[in-house]
mmCIF file of C-alpha atoms in Angstrom:
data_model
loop_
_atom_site.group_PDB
_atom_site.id
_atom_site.type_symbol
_atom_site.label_atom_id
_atom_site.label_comp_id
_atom_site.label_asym_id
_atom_site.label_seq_id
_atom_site.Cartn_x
_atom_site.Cartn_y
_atom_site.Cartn_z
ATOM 1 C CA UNK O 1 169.404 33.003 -45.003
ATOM 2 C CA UNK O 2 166.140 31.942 -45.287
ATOM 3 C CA UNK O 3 163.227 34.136 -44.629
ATOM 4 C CA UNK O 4 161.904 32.256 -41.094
ATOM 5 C CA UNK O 5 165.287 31.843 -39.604
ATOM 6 C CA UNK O 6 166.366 35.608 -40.061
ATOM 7 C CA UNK O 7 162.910 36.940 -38.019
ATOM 8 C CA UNK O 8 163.563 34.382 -35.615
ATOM 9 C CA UNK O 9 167.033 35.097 -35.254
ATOM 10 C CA UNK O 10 165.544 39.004 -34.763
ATOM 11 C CA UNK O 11 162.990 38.349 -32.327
ATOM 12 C CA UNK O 12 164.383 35.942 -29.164
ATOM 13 C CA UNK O 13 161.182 36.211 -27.556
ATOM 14 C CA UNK O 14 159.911 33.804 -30.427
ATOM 15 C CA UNK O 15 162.903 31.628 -29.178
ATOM 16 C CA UNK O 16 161.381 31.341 -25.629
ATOM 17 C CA UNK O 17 157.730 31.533 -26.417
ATOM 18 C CA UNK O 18 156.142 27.928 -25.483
ATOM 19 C CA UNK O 19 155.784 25.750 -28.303
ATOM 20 C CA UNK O 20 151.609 25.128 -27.185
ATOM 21 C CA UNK O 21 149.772 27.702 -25.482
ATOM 22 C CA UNK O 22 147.505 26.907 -22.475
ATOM 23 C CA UNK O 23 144.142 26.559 -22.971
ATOM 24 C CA UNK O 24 141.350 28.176 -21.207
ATOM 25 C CA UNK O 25 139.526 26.434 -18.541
ATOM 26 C CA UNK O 26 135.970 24.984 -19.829
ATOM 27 C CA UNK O 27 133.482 26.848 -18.900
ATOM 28 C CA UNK O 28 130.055 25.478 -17.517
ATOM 29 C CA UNK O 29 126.699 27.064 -16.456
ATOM 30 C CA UNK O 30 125.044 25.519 -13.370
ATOM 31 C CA UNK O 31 121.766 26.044 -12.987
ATOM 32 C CA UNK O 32 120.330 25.462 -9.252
ATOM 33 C CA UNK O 33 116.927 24.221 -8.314
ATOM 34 C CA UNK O 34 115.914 26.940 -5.953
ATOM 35 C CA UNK O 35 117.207 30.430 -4.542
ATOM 36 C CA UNK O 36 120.571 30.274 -2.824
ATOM 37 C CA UNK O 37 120.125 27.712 0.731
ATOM 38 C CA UNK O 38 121.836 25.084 2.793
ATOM 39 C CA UNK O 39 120.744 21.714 0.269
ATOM 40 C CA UNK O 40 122.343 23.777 -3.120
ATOM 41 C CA UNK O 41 125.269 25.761 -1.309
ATOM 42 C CA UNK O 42 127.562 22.904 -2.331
ATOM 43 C CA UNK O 43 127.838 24.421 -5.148
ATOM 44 C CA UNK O 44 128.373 27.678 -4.134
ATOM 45 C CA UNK O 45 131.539 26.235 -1.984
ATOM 46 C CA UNK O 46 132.794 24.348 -4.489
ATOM 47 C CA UNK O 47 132.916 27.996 -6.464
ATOM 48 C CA UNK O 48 133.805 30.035 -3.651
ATOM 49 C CA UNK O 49 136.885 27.502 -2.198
ATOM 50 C CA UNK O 50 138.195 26.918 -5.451
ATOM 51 C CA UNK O 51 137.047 23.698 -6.085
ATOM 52 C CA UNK O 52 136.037 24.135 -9.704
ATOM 53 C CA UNK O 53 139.460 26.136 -10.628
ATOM 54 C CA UNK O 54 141.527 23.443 -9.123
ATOM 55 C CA UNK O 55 139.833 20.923 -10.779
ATOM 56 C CA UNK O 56 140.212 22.696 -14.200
ATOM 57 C CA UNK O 57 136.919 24.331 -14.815
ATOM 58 C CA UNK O 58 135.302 27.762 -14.921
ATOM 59 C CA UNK O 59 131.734 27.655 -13.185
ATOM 60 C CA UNK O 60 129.032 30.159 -13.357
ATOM 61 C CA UNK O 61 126.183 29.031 -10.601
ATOM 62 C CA UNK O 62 122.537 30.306 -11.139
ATOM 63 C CA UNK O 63 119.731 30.183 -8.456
ATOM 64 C CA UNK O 64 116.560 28.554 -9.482
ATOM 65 C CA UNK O 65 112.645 28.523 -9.289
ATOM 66 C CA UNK O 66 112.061 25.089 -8.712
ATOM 67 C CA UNK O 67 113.319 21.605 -9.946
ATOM 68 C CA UNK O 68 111.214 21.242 -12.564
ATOM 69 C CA UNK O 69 112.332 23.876 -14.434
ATOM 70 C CA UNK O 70 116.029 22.739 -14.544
ATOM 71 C CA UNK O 71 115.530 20.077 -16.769
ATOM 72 C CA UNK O 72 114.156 22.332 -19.926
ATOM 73 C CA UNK O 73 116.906 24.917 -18.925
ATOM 74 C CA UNK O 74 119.691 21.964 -19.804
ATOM 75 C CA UNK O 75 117.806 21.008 -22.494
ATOM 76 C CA UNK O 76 117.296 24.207 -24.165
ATOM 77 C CA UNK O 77 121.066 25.060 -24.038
ATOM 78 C CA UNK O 78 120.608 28.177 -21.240
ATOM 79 C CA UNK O 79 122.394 25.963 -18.852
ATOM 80 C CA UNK O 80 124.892 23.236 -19.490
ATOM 81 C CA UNK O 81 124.666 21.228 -16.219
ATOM 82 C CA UNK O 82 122.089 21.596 -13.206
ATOM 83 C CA UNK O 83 121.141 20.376 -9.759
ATOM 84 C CA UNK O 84 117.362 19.321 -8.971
ATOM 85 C CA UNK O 85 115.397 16.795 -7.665
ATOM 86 C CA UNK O 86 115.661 13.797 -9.995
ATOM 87 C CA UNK O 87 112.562 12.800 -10.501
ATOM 88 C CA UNK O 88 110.701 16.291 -12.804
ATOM 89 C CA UNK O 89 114.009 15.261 -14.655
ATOM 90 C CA UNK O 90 112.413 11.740 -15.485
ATOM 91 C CA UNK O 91 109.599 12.837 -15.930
ATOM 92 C CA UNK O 92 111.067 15.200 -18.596
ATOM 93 C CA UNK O 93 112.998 12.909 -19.953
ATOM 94 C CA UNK O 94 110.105 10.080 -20.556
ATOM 95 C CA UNK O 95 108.071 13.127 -22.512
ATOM 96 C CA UNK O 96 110.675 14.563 -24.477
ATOM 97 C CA UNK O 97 113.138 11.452 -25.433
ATOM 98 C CA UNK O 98 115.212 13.451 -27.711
ATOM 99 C CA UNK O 99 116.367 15.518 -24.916
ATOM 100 C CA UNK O 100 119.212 13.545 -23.916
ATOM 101 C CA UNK O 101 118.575 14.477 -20.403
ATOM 102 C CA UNK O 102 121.234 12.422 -17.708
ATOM 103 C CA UNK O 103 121.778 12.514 -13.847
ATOM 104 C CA UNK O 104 125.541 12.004 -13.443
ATOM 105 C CA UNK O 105 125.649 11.927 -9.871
ATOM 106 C CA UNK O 106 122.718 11.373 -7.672
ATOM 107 C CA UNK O 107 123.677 13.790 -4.008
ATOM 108 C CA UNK O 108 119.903 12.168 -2.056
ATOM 109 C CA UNK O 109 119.512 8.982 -1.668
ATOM 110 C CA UNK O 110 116.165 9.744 -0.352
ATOM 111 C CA UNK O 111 113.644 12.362 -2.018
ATOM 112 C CA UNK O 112 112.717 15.504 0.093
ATOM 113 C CA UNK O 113 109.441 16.142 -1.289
ATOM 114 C CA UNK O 114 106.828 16.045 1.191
ATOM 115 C CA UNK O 115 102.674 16.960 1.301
ATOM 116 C CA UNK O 116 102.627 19.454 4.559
ATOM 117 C CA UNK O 117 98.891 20.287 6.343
ATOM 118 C CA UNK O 118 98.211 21.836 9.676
ATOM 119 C CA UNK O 119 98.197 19.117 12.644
ATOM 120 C CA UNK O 120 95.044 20.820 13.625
ATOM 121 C CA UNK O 121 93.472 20.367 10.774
ATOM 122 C CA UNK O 122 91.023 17.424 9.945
ATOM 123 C CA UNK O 123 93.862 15.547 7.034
ATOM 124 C CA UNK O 124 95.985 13.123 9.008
ATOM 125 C CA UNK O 125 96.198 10.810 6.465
ATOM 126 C CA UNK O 126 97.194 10.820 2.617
ATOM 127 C CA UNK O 127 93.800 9.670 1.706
ATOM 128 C CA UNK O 128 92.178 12.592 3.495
ATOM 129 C CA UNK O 129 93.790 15.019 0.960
ATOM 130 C CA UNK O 130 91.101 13.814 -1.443
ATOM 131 C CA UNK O 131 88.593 16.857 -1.688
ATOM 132 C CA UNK O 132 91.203 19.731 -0.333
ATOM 133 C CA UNK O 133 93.069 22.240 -1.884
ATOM 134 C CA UNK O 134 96.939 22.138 -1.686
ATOM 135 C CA UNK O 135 98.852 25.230 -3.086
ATOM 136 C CA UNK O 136 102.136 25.180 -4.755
ATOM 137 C CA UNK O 137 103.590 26.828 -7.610
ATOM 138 C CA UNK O 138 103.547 24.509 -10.910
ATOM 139 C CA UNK O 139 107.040 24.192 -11.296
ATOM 140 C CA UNK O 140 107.167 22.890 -8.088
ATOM 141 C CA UNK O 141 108.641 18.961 -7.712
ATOM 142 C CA UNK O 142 106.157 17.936 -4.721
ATOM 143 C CA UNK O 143 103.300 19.469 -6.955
ATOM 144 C CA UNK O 144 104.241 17.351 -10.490
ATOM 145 C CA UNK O 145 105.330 14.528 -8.574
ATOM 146 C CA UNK O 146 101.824 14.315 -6.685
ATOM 147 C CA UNK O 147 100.361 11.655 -8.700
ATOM 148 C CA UNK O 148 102.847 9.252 -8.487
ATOM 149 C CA UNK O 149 102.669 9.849 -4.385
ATOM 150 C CA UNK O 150 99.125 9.498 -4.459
ATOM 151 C CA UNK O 151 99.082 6.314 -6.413
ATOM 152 C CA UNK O 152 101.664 4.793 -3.699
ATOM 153 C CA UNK O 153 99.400 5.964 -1.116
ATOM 154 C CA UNK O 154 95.948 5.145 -2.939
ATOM 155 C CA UNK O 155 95.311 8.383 -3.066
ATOM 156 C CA UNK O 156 92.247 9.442 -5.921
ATOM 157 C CA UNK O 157 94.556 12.397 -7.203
ATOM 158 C CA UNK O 158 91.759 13.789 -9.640
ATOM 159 C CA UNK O 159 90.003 14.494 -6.541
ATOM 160 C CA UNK O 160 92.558 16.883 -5.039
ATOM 161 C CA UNK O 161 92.690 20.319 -6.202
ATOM 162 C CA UNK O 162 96.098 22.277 -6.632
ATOM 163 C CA UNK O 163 95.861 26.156 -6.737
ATOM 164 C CA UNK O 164 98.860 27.440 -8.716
ATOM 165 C CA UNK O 165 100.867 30.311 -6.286
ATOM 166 C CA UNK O 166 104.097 32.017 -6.574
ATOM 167 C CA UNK O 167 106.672 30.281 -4.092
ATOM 168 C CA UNK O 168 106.200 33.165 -2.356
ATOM 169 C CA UNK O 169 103.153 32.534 -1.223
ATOM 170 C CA UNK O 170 102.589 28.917 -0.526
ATOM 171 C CA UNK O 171 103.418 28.484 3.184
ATOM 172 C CA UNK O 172 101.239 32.119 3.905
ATOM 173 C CA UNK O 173 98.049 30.180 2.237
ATOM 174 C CA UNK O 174 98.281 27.440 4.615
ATOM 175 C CA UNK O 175 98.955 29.565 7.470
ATOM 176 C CA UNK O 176 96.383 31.462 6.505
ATOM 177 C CA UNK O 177 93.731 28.557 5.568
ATOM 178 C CA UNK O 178 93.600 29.438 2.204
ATOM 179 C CA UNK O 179 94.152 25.938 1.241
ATOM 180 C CA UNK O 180 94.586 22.654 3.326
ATOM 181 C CA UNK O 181 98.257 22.039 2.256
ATOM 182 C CA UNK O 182 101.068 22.346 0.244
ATOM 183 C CA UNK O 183 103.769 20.455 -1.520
ATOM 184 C CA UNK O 184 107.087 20.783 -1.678
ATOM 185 C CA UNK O 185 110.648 19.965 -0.254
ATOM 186 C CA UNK O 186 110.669 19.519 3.449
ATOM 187 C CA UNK O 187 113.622 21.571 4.124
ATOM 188 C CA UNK O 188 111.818 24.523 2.098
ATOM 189 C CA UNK O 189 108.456 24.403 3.237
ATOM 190 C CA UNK O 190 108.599 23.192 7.269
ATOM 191 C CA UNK O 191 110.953 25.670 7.808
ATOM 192 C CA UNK O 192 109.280 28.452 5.697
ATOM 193 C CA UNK O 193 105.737 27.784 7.526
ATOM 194 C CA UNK O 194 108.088 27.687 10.657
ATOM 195 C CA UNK O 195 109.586 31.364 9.849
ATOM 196 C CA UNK O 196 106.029 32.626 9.002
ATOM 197 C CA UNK O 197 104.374 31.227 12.622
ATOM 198 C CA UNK O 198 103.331 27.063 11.949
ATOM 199 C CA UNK O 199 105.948 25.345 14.178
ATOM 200 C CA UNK O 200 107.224 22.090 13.548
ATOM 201 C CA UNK O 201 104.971 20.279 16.243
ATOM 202 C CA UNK O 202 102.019 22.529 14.042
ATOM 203 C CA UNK O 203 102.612 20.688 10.935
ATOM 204 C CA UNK O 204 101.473 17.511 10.190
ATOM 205 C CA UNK O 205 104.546 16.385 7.383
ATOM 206 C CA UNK O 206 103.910 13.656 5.074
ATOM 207 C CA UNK O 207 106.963 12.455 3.468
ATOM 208 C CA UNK O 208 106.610 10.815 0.271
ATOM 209 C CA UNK O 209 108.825 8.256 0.770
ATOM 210 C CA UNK O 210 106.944 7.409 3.994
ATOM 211 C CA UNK O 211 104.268 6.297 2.038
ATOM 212 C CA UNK O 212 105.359 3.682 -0.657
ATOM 213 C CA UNK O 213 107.036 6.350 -3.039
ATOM 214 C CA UNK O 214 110.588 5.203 -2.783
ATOM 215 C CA UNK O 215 112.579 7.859 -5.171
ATOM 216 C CA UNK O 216 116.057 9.045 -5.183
ATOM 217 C CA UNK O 217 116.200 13.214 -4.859
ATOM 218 C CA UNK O 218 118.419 15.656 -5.363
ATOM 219 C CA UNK O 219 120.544 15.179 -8.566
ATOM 220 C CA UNK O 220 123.546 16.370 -11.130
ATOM 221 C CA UNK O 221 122.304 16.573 -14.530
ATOM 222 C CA UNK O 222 123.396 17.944 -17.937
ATOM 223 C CA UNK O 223 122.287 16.092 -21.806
ATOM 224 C CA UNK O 224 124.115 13.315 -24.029
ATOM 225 C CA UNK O 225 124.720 16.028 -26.412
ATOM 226 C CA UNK O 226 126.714 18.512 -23.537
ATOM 227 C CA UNK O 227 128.242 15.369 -22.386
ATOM 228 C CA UNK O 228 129.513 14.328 -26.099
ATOM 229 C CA UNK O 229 130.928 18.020 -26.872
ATOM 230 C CA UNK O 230 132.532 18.491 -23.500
ATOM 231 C CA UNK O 231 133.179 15.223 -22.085
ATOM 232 C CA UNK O 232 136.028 16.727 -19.527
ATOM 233 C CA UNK O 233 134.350 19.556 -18.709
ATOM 234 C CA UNK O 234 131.413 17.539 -17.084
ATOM 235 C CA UNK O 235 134.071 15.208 -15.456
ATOM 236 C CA UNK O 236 135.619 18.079 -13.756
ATOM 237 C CA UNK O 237 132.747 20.233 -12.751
ATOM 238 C CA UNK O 238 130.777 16.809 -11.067
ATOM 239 C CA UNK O 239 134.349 16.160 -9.269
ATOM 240 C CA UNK O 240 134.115 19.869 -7.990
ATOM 241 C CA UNK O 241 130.037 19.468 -7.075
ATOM 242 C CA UNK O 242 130.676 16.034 -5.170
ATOM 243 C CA UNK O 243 133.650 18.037 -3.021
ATOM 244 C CA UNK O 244 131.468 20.574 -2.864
ATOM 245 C CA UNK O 245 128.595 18.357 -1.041
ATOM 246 C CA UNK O 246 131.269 16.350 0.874
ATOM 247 C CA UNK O 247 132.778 19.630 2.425
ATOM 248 C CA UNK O 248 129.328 21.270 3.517
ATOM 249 C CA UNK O 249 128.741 17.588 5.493
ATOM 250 C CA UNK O 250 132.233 17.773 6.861
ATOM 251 C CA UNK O 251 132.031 21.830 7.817
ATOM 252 C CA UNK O 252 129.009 23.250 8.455
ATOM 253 C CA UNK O 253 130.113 26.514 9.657
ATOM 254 C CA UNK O 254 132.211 26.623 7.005
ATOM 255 C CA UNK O 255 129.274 26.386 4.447
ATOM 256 C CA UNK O 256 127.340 28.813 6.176
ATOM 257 C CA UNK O 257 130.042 31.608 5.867
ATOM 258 C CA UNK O 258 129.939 31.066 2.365
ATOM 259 C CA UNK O 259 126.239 31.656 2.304
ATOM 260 C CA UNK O 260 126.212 34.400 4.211
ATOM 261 C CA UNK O 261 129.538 35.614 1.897
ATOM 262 C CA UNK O 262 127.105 35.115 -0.926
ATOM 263 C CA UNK O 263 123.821 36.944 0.540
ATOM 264 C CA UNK O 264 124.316 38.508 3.622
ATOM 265 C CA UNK O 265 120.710 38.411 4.655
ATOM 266 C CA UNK O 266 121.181 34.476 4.902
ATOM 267 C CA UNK O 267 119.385 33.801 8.242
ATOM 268 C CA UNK O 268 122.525 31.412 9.781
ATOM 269 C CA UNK O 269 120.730 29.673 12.327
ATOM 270 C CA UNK O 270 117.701 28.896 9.891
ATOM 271 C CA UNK O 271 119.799 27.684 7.543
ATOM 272 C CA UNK O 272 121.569 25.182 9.861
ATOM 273 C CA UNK O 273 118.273 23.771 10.846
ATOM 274 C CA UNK O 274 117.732 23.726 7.349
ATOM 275 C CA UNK O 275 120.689 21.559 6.478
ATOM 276 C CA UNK O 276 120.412 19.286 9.911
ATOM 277 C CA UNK O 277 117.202 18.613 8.177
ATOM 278 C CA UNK O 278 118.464 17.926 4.822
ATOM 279 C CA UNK O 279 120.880 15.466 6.452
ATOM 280 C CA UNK O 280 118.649 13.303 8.697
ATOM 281 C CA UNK O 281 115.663 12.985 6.366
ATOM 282 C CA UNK O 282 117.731 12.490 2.728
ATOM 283 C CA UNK O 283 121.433 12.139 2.815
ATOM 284 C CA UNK O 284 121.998 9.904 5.891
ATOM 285 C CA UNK O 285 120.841 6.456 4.879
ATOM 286 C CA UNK O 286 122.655 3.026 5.758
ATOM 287 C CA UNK O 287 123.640 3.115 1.859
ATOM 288 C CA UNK O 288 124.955 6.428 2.111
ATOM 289 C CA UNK O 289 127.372 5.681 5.365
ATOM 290 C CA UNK O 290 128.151 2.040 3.923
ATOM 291 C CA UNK O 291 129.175 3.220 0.652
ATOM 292 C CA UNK O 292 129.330 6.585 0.146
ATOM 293 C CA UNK O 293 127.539 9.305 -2.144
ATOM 294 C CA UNK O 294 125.935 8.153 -5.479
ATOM 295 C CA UNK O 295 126.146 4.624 -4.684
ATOM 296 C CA UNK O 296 122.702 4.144 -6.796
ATOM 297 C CA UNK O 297 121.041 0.611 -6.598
ATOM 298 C CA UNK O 298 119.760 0.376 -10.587
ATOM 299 C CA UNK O 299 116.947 -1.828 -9.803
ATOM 300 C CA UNK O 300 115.639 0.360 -7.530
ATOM 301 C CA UNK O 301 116.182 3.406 -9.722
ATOM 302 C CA UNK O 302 113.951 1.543 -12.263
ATOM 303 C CA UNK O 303 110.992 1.243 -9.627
ATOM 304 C CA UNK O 304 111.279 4.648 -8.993
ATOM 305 C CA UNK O 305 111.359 5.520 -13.396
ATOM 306 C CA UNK O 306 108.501 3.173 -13.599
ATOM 307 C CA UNK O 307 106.171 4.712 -10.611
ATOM 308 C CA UNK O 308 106.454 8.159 -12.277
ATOM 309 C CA UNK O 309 106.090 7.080 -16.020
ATOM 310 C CA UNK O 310 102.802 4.968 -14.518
ATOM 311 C CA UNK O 311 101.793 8.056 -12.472
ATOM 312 C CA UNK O 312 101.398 10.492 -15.581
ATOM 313 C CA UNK O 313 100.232 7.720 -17.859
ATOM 314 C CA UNK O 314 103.747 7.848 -19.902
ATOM 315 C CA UNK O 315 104.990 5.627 -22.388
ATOM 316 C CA UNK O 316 107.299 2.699 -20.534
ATOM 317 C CA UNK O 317 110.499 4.175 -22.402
ATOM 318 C CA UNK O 318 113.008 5.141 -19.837
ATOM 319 C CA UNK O 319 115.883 3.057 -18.737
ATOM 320 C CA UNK O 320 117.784 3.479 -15.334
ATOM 321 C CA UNK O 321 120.839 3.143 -17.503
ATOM 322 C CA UNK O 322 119.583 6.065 -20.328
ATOM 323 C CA UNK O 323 118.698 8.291 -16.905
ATOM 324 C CA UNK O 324 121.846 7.814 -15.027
ATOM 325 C CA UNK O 325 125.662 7.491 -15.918
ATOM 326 C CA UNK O 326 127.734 6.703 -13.233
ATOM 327 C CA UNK O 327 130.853 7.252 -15.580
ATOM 328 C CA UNK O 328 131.392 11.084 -15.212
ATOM 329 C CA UNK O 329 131.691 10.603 -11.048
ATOM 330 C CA UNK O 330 135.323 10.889 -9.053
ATOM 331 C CA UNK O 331 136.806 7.546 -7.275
ATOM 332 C CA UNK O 332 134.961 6.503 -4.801
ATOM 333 C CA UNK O 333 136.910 7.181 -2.056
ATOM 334 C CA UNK O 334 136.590 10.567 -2.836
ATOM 335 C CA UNK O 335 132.298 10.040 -2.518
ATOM 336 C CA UNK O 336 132.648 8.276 0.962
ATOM 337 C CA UNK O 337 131.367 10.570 4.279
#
């Protein structure tokens, strides 16, 4: 009897054992713009409800310190995808080709960065920023994305002065009048300089986008080269993200007990004024309810490419096609709100 057959014959759990063993899950590192809130706990649903195990991937999900420094994270290989505003990632992406850098799903269809000064104060307009001092931290996306806002605004940006702070301590300098304003997201900084005394009807808020600067935001990225090695993995974890985003629009409570399951100092009711925010000034848009989430008009993702390669003085090398592929993204009718 030959060799193979008698130890088979002696071992019947050989007999039964599965001819092909599962494999692991993938796993994938997010990396998150900003410390754990309302606009990134989509992914923290989509890891506490399950979403990425049922859709066949393991997730690890880092806070951040700002969008701009997602992009070299992903880049570097310390995080294979990442959510951040989209536009430090074209930025990145237009000086450091070889990157690879791609959004695979874009979550805002409007940007939330914003220029905030006190409404007591003598700016009221873009152009009277020229001569003050805003403070932000220099990661931050409202602070690198300046110059292309001022441009749309004709706004001399080598005449306002930007003192470098730890996120920390933006809002408190403004509060304080330790500098005329600050940049930032909306949803962080109105609500911070809220929490810290400035009310809403306090602030004077300046929304990019009010002002000729027509960007898309908040983003899913990850690099050719992630994409190319783990081609499944990055189809599963962006059909876990999207759920993710559609379930915090559909339950709001619901995302907030995950928050507050993830850090239970998580100030609820400042958070859902946080995320009432989010929605009415960057996810709700007549594209968005028409047709859904990452329904992304190329031509005007192009503009938006151009105005911040003009804006730094960049090299006209990025194409709405090399910055976002739409190919990685679930069925639509799993995008629609």
């Amino acid at each position: 009897m030959p060799v193979s057959r008698r130890l088979l014959l002696a071992s019947p759990a050989l007999l039964a054992a599965p001819a092909v063993q599962a494999q692991p899950a993938p796993r994938v590192r997010v990396q998150l713009d900003w410390a754990f809130q309302a606009p990134n706990a989509f992914a923290l649903v989509a890891r506490e409800r399950g979403f990425f195990r049922e859709a066949g991937v393991e997730a690890v999900v880092s806070a951040g310190q700002g969008s701009g420094a997602v992009p070299p994270a992903i880049a570097s290989g310390t995080a294979d995808m990442g959510y951040a505003d989209l536009n430090p990632a074209i930025r990145f992406l237009a000086q450091n080709p070889d990157s690879g850098l791609v959004a695979v799903a874009i979550l805002h269809d409007r940007s939330p960065l914003c220029a905030i000064v006190r409404a007591d104060g003598p700016v009221r307009t873009p152009k009277d920023l020229e001569g003050r001092r805003l403070a932000a931290p220099e990661f931050d996306a409202g602070r690198q994305l300046f110059p292309a806002f001022a441009k749309a605004a004709g706004v001399d940006a080598s005449k306002v002065n930007f003192i470098s702070v730890t996120p920390a301590l933006r809002e408190p300098m403004l509060v304080r009048r330790e500098a005329d304003g600050v940049t930032g997201f909306v949803t962080t900084s109105a609500l911070a300089l809220k929490g810290i005394g400035l009310d809403h009807p306090q602030q004077r808020v300046m929304m990019y986008y009010d002002h000729g600067l027509d960007l898309f935001g908040g983003a899913i990225l990850t690099t050719r080269r992630f994409i190319q090695a783990n081609p499944e993995a990055v189809r599963r974890a962006t059909a876990a993200l999207v759920r993710g985003f559609r379930e915090t629009l559909r339950d709001e409570a619901g995302m907030m007990a995950v928050l507050r399951q993830v850090d239970p100092l998580t100030d609820a009711a400042l958070e859902t004024e946080r995320h009432r925010m989010n929605l009415a000034r960057v996810i709700m848009t007549d594209n968005v309810r028409q047709n859904g989430i990452s329904n992304v008009d190329m031509a005007r993702l192009q503009r938006g490419i151009t105005a911040v390669e003009e804006a730094y003085g960049l090299p006209a090398r990025v194409q709405a096609a090399q910055m976002y592929d739409a190919a990685f993204l679930p069925p639509a009718a799993d995008r629609r709100i």
